[in-house]
PDB file of C-alpha atoms in Angstrom:
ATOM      1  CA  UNK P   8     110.008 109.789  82.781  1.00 29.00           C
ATOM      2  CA  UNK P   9     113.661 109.345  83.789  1.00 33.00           C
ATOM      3  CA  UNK P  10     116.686 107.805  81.342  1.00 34.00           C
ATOM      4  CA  UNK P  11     119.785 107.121  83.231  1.00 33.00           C
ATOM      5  CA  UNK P  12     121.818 107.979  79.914  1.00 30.00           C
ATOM      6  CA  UNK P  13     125.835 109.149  79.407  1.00 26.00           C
ATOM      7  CA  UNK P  14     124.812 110.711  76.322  1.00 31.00           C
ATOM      8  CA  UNK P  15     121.992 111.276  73.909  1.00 34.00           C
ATOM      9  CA  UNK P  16     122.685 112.183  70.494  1.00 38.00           C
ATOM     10  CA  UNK P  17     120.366 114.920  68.792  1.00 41.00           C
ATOM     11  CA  UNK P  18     118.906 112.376  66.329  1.00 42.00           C
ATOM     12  CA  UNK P  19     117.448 110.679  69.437  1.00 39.00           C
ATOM     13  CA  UNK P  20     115.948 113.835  70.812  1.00 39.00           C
ATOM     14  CA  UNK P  21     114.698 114.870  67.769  1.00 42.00           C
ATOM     15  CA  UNK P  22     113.197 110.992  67.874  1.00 41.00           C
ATOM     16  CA  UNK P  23     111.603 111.479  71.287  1.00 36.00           C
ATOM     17  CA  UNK P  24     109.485 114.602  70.279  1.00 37.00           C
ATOM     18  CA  UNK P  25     108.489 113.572  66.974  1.00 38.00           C
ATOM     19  CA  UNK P  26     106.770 110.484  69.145  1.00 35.00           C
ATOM     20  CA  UNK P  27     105.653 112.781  71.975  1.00 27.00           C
ATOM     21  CA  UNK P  28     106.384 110.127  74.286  1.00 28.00           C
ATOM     22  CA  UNK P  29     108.788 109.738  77.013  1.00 29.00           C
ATOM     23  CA  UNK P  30     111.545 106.739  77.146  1.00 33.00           C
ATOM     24  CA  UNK P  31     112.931 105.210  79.912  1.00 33.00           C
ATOM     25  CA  UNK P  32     115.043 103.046  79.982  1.00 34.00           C
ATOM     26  CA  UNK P  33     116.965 100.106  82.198  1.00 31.00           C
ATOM     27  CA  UNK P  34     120.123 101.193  81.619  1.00 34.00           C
ATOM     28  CA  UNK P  35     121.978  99.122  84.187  1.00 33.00           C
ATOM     29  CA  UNK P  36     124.045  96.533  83.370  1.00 34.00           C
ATOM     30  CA  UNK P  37     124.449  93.041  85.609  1.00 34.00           C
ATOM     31  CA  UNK P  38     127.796  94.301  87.202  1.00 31.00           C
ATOM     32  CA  UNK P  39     125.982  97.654  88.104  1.00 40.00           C
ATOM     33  CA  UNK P  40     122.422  95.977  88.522  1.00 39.00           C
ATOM     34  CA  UNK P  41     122.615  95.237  92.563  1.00 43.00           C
ATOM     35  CA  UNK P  42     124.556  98.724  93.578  1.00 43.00           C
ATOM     36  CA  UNK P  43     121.674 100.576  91.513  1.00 40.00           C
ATOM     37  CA  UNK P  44     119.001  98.264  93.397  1.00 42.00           C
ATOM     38  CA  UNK P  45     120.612  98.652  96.617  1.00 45.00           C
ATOM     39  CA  UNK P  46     120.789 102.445  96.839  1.00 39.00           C
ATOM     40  CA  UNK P  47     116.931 102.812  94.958  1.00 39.00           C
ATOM     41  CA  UNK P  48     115.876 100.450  98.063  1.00 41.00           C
ATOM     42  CA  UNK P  49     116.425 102.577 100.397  1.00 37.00           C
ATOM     43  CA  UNK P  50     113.770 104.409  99.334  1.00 30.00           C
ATOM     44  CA  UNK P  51     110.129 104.806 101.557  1.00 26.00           C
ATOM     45  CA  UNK P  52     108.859 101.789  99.108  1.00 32.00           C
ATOM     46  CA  UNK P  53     105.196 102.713 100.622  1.00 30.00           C
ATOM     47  CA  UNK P  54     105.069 105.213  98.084  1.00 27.00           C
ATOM     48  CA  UNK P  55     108.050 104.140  95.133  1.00 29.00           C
ATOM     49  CA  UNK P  56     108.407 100.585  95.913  1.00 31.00           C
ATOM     50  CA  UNK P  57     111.132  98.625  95.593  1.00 34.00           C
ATOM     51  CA  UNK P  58     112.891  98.212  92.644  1.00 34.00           C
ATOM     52  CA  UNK P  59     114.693  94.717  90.844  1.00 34.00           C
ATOM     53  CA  UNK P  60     115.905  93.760  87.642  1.00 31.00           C
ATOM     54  CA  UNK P  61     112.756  94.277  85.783  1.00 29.00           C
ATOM     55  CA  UNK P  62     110.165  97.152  87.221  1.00 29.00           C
ATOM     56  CA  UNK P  63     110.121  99.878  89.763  1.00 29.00           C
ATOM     57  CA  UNK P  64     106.803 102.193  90.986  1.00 24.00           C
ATOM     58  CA  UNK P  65     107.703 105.245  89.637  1.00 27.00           C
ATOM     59  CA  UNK P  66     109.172 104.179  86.860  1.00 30.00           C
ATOM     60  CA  UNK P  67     108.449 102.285  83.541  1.00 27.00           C
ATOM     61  CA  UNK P  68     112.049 100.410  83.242  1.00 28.00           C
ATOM     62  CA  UNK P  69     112.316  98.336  79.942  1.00 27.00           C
ATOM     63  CA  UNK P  70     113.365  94.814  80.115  1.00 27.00           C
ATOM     64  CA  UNK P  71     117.451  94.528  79.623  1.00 31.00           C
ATOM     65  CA  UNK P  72     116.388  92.628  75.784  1.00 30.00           C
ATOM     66  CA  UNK P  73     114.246  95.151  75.104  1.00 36.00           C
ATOM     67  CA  UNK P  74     116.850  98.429  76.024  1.00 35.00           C
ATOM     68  CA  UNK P  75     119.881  96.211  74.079  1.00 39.00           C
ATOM     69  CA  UNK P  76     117.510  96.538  71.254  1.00 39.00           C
ATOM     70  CA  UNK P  77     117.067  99.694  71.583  1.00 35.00           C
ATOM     71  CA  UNK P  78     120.808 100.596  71.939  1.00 35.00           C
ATOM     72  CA  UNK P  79     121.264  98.587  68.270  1.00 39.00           C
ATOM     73  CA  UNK P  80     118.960 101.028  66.866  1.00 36.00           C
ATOM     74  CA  UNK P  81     120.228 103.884  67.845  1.00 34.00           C
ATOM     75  CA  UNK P  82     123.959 102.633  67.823  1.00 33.00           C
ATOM     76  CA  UNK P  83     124.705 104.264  71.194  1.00 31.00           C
ATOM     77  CA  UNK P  84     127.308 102.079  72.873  1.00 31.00           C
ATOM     78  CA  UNK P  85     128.006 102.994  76.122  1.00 30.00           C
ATOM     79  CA  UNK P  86     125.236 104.205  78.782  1.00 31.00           C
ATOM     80  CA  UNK P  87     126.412 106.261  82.340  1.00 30.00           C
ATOM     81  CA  UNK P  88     124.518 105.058  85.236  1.00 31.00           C
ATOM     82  CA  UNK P  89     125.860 108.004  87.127  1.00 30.00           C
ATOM     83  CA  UNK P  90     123.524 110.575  85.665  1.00 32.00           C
ATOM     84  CA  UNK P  91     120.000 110.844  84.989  1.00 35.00           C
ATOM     85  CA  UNK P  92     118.364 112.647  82.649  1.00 35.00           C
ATOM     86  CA  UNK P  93     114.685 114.520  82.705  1.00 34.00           C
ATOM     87  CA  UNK P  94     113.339 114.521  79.371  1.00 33.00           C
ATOM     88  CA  UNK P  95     110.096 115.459  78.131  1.00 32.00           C
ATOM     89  CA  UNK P  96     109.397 115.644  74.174  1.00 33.00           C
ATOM     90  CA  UNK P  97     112.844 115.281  73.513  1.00 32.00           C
ATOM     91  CA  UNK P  98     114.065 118.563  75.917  1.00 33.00           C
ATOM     92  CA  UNK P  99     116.334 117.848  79.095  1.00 35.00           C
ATOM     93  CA  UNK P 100     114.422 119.027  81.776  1.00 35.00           C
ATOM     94  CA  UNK P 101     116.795 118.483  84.642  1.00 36.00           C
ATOM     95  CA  UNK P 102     119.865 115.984  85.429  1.00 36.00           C
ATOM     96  CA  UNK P 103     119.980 114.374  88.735  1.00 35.00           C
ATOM     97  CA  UNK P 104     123.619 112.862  89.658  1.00 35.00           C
ATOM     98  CA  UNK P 105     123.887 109.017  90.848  1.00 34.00           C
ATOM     99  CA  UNK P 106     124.534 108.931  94.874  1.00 35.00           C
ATOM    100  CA  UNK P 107     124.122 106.248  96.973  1.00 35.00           C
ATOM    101  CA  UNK P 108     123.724 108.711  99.904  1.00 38.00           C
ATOM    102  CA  UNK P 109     120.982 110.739  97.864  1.00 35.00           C
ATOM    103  CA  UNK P 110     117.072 110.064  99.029  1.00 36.00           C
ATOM    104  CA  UNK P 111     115.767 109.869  95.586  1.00 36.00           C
ATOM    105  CA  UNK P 112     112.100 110.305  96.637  1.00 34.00           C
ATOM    106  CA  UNK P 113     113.161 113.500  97.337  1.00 33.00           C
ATOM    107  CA  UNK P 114     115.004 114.401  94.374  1.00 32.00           C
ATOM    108  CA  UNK P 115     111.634 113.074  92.353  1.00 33.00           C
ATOM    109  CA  UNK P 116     109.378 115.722  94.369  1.00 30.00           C
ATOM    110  CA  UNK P 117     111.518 118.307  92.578  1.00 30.00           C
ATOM    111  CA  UNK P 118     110.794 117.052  88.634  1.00 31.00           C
ATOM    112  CA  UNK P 119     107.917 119.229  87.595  1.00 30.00           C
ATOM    113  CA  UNK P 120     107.764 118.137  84.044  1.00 30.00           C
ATOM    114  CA  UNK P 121     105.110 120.814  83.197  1.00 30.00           C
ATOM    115  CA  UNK P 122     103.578 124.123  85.103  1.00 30.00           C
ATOM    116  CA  UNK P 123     100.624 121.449  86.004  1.00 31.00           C
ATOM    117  CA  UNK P 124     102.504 117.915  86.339  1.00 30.00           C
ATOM    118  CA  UNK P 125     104.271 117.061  89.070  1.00 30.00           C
ATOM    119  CA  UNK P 126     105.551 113.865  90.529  1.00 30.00           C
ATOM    120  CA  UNK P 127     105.254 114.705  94.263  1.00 31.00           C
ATOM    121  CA  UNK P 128     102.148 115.985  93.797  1.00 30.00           C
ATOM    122  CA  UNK P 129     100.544 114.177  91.250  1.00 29.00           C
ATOM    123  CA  UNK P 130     101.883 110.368  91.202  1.00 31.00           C
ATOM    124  CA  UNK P 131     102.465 109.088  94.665  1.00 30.00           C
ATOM    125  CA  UNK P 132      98.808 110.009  96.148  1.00 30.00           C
ATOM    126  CA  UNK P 133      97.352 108.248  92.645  1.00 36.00           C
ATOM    127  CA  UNK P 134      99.168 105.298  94.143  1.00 36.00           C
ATOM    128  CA  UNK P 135      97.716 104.883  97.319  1.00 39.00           C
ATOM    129  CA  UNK P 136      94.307 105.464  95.954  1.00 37.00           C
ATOM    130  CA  UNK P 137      94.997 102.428  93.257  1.00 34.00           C
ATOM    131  CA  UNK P 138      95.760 100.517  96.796  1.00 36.00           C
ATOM    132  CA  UNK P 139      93.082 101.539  98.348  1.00 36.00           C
ATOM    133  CA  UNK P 140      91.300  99.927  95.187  1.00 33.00           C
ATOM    134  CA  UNK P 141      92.808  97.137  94.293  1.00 34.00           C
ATOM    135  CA  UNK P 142      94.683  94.435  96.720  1.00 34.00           C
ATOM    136  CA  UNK P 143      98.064  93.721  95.782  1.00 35.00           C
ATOM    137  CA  UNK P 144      98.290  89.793  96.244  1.00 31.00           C
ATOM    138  CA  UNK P 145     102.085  88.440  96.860  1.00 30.00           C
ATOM    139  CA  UNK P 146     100.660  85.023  96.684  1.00 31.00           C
ATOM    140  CA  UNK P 147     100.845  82.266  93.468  1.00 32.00           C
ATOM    141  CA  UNK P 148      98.238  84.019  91.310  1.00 32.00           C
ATOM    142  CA  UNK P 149      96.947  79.785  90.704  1.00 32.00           C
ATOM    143  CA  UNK P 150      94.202  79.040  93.615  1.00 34.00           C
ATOM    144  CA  UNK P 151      92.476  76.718  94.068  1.00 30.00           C
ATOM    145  CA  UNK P 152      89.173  78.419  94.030  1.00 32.00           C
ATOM    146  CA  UNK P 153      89.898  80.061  91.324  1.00 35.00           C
ATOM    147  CA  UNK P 154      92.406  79.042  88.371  1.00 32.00           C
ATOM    148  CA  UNK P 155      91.917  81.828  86.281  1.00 33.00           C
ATOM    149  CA  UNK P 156      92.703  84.912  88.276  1.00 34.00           C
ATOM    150  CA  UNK P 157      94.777  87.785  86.489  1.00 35.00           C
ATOM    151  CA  UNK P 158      98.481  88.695  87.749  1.00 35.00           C
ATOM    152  CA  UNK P 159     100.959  91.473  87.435  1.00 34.00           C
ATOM    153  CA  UNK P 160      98.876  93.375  85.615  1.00 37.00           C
ATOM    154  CA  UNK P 161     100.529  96.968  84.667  1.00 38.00           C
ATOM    155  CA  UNK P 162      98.650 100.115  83.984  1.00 40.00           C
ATOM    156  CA  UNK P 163      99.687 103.618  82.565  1.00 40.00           C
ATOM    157  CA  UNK P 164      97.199 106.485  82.294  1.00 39.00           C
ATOM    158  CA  UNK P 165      97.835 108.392  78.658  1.00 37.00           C
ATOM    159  CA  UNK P 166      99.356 111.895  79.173  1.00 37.00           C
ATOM    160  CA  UNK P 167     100.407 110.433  82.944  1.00 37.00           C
ATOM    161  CA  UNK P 168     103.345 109.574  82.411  1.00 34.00           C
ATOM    162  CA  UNK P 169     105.179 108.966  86.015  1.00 29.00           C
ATOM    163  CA  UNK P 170     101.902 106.733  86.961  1.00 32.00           C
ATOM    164  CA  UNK P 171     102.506 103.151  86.219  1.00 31.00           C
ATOM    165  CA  UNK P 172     101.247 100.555  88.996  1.00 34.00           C
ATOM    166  CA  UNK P 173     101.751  97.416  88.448  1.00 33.00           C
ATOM    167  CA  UNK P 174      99.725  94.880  90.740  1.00 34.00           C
ATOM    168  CA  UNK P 175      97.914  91.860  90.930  1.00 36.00           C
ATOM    169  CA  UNK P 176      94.293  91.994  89.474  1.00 39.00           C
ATOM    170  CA  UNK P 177      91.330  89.611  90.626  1.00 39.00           C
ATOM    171  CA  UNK P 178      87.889  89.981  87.899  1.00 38.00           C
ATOM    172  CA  UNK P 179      85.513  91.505  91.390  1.00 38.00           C
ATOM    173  CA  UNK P 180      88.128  94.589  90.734  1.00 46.00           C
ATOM    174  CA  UNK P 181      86.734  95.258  87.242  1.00 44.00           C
ATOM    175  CA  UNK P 182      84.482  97.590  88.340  1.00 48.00           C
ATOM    176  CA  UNK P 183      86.642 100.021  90.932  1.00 49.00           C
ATOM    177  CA  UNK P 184      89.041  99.920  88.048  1.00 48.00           C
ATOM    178  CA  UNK P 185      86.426 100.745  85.629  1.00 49.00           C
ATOM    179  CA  UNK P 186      84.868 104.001  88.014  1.00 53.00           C
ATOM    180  CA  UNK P 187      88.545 104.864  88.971  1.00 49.00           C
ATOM    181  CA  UNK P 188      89.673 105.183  85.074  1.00 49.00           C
ATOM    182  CA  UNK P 189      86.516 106.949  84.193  1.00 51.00           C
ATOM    183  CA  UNK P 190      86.782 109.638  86.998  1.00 54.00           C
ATOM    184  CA  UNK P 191      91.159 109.876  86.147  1.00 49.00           C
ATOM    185  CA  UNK P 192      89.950 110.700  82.623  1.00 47.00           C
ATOM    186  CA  UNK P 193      87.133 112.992  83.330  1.00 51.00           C
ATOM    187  CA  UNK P 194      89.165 115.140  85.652  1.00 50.00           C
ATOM    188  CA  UNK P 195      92.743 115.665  83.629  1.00 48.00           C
ATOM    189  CA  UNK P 196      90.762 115.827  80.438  1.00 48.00           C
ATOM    190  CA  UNK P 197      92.804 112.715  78.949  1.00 41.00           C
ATOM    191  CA  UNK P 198      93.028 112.084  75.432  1.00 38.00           C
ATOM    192  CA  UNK P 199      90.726 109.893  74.628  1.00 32.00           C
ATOM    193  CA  UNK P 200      92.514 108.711  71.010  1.00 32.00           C
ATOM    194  CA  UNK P 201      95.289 107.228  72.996  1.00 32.00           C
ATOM    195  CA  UNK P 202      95.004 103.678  74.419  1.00 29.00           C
ATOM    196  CA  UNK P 203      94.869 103.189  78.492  1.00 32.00           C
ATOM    197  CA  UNK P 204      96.804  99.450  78.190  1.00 32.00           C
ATOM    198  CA  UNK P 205      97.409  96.918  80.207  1.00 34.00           C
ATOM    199  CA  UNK P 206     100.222  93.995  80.310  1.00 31.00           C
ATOM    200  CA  UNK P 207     100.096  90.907  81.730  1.00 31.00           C
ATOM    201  CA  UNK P 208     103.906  89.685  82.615  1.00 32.00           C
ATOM    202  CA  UNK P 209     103.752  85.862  82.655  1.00 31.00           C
ATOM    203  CA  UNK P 210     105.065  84.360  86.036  1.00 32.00           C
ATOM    204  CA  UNK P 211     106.785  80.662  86.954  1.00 31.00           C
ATOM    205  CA  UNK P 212     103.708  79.382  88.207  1.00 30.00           C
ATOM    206  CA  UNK P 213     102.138  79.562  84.516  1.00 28.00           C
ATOM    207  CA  UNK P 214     103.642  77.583  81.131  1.00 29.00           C
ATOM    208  CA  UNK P 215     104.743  79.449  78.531  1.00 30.00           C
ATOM    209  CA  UNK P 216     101.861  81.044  76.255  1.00 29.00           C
ATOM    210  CA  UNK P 217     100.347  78.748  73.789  1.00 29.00           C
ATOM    211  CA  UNK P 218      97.877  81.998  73.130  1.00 28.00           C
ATOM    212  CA  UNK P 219      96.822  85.012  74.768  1.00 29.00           C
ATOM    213  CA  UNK P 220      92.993  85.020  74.899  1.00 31.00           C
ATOM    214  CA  UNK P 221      90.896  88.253  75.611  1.00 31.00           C
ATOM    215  CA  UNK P 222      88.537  87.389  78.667  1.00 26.00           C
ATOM    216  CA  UNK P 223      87.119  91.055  79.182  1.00 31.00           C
ATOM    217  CA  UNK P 224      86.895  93.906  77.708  1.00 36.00           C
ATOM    218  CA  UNK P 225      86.064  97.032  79.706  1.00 36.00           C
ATOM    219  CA  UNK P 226      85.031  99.886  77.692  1.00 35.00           C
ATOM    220  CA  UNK P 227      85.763 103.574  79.237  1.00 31.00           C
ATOM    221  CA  UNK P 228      84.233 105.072  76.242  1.00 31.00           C
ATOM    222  CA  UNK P 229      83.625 104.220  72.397  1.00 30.00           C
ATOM    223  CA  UNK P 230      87.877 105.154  71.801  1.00 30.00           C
ATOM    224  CA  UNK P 231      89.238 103.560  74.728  1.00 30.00           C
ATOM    225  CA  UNK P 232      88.731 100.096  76.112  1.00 31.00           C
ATOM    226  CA  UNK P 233      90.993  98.350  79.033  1.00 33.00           C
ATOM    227  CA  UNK P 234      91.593  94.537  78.147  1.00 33.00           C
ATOM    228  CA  UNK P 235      92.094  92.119  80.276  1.00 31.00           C
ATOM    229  CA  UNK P 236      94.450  88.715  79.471  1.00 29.00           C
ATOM    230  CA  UNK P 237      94.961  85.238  80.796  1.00 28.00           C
ATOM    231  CA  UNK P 238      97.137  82.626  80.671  1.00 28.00           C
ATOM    232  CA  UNK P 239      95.865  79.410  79.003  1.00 30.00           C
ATOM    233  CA  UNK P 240      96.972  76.316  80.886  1.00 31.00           C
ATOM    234  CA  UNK P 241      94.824  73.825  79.310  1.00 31.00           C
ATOM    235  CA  UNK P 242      97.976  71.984  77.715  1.00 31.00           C
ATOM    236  CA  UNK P 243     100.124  71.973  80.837  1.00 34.00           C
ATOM    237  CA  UNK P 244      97.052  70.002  82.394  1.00 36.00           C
ATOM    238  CA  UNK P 245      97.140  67.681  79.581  1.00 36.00           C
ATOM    239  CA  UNK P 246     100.684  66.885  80.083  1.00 39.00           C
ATOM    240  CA  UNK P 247     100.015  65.906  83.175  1.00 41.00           C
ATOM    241  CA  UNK P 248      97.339  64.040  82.209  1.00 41.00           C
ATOM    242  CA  UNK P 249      99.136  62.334  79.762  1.00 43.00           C
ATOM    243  CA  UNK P 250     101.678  61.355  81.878  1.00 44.00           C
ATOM    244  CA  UNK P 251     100.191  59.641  84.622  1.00 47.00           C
ATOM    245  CA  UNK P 252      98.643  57.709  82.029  1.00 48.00           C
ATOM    246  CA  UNK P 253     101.227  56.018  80.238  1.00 47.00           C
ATOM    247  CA  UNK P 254     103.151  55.610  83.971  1.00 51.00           C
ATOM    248  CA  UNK P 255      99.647  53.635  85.058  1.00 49.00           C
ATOM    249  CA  UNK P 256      99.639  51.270  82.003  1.00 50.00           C
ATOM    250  CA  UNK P 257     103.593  50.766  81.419  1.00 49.00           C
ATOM    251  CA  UNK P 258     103.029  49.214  84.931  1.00 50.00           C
ATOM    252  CA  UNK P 259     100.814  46.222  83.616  1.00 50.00           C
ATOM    253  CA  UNK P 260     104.015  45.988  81.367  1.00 50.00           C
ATOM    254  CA  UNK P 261     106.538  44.782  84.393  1.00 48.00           C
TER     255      UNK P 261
END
């Protein structure tokens, strides 16, 4: 994964491999936000994508709440957009330096993290067979033929780092998603004991959760299932309701 970071204190390394996980982070602030977004954009975004203030392709970016957070707990108060940092259990792999002339595709096909991961190699075909699955919708995930489809769902394969697609799921995918996570963990021999999730980011067309209701559960094995969520709209529908209701009978009133 890739932190755009200034600095990182040993503590925080020494935090990184005791999790065995990789952090990244969105490091930009607003005033750097749309220079950062401009240059990433120039990117091929048929393989990368293109990148706002909350996700990009190739990588997991953390909501801005989520990375202040994170800068409170480890007390780190000022974060260099003009260098980022390769880590990997808590070792600096590589640094790549912020240019708005650089192609960063091509700086990304020269991380190898490990003798038998590599981003170029690895991540962006995985992508265009997850298209080839799955039909990214740019539409209002609300039809009218069917009110309960899924949207922006996110996925990250355990031990995969770099691969996180985020896309719009429908339920007649369940089942290429189901063969396609079955055959990724048969042939990288993925951990089984860690979770394959999935996120559902809410959009504007939707209220605000009242409760997030498993519809599905799709089980890879007995360790690992992939669940699926909705949004429940029941009470925005009420509301409505309700409201053309007492508009109808405060009529009779005048």
């Amino acid at each position: 994964m890739v932190v755009i970071n200034y600095q990182i204190s040993e503590s925080i390394l020494k935090s990184i491999e005791s999790n065995k996980q990789l952090i990244v982070l969105n490091t930009f602030n607003e005033q750097s936000a749309d220079d950062l977004i401009q240059s990433w954009n120039t990117i091929n975004s048929e393989y990368l994508g293109v990148l706002d203030n909350h996700s990009i392709w190739c990588n997991l970016i953390i909501h801005s709440m989520e990375f202040n957070k994170f800068l409170k707990i480890y007390n780190i108060e000022y974060f260099n957009r003009q260098t980022i940092l390769i880590i990997k259990n808590g070792k600096v792999l590589n640094t790549i330096e912020f240019d708005s002339n650089i192609n960063y595709s091509k700086c990304l096909n020269m991380i190898d993290l490990d003798e038998n991961y590599s981003c170029s190699n690895y991540q962006l075909i995985e992508r265009q067979k997850l298209l080839k699955l799955i039909k990214r919708r740019n539409s209002s995930c609300i039809s009218a033929k069917n009110r309960a489809q899924f949207c922006n769902i996110r996925i990250k394969l355990p031990n995969s780092s770099l691969i996180v697609h985020e896309f719009d799921l429908i339920e007649n995918n369940l089942n290429d998603i189901r063969k396609f996570l079955t055959s990724k963990i048969s042939e990288d021999n993925i951990d089984l004991n860690q979770f394959i999730f999935i996120h559902l980011r809410p959009r504007k067309d939707f209220t605000k959760l009242d409760e997030i209701k498993t519809l599905k559960s799709v089980g890879i094995d007995d360790k690992t299932t992939l669940y699926l969520v909705k949004h429940s709209i029941a009470r925005r529908r009420l509301s409505f309701h309700w409201k053309f209701m007492f508009s109808w009978i405060s009529s009779f009133w005048h």
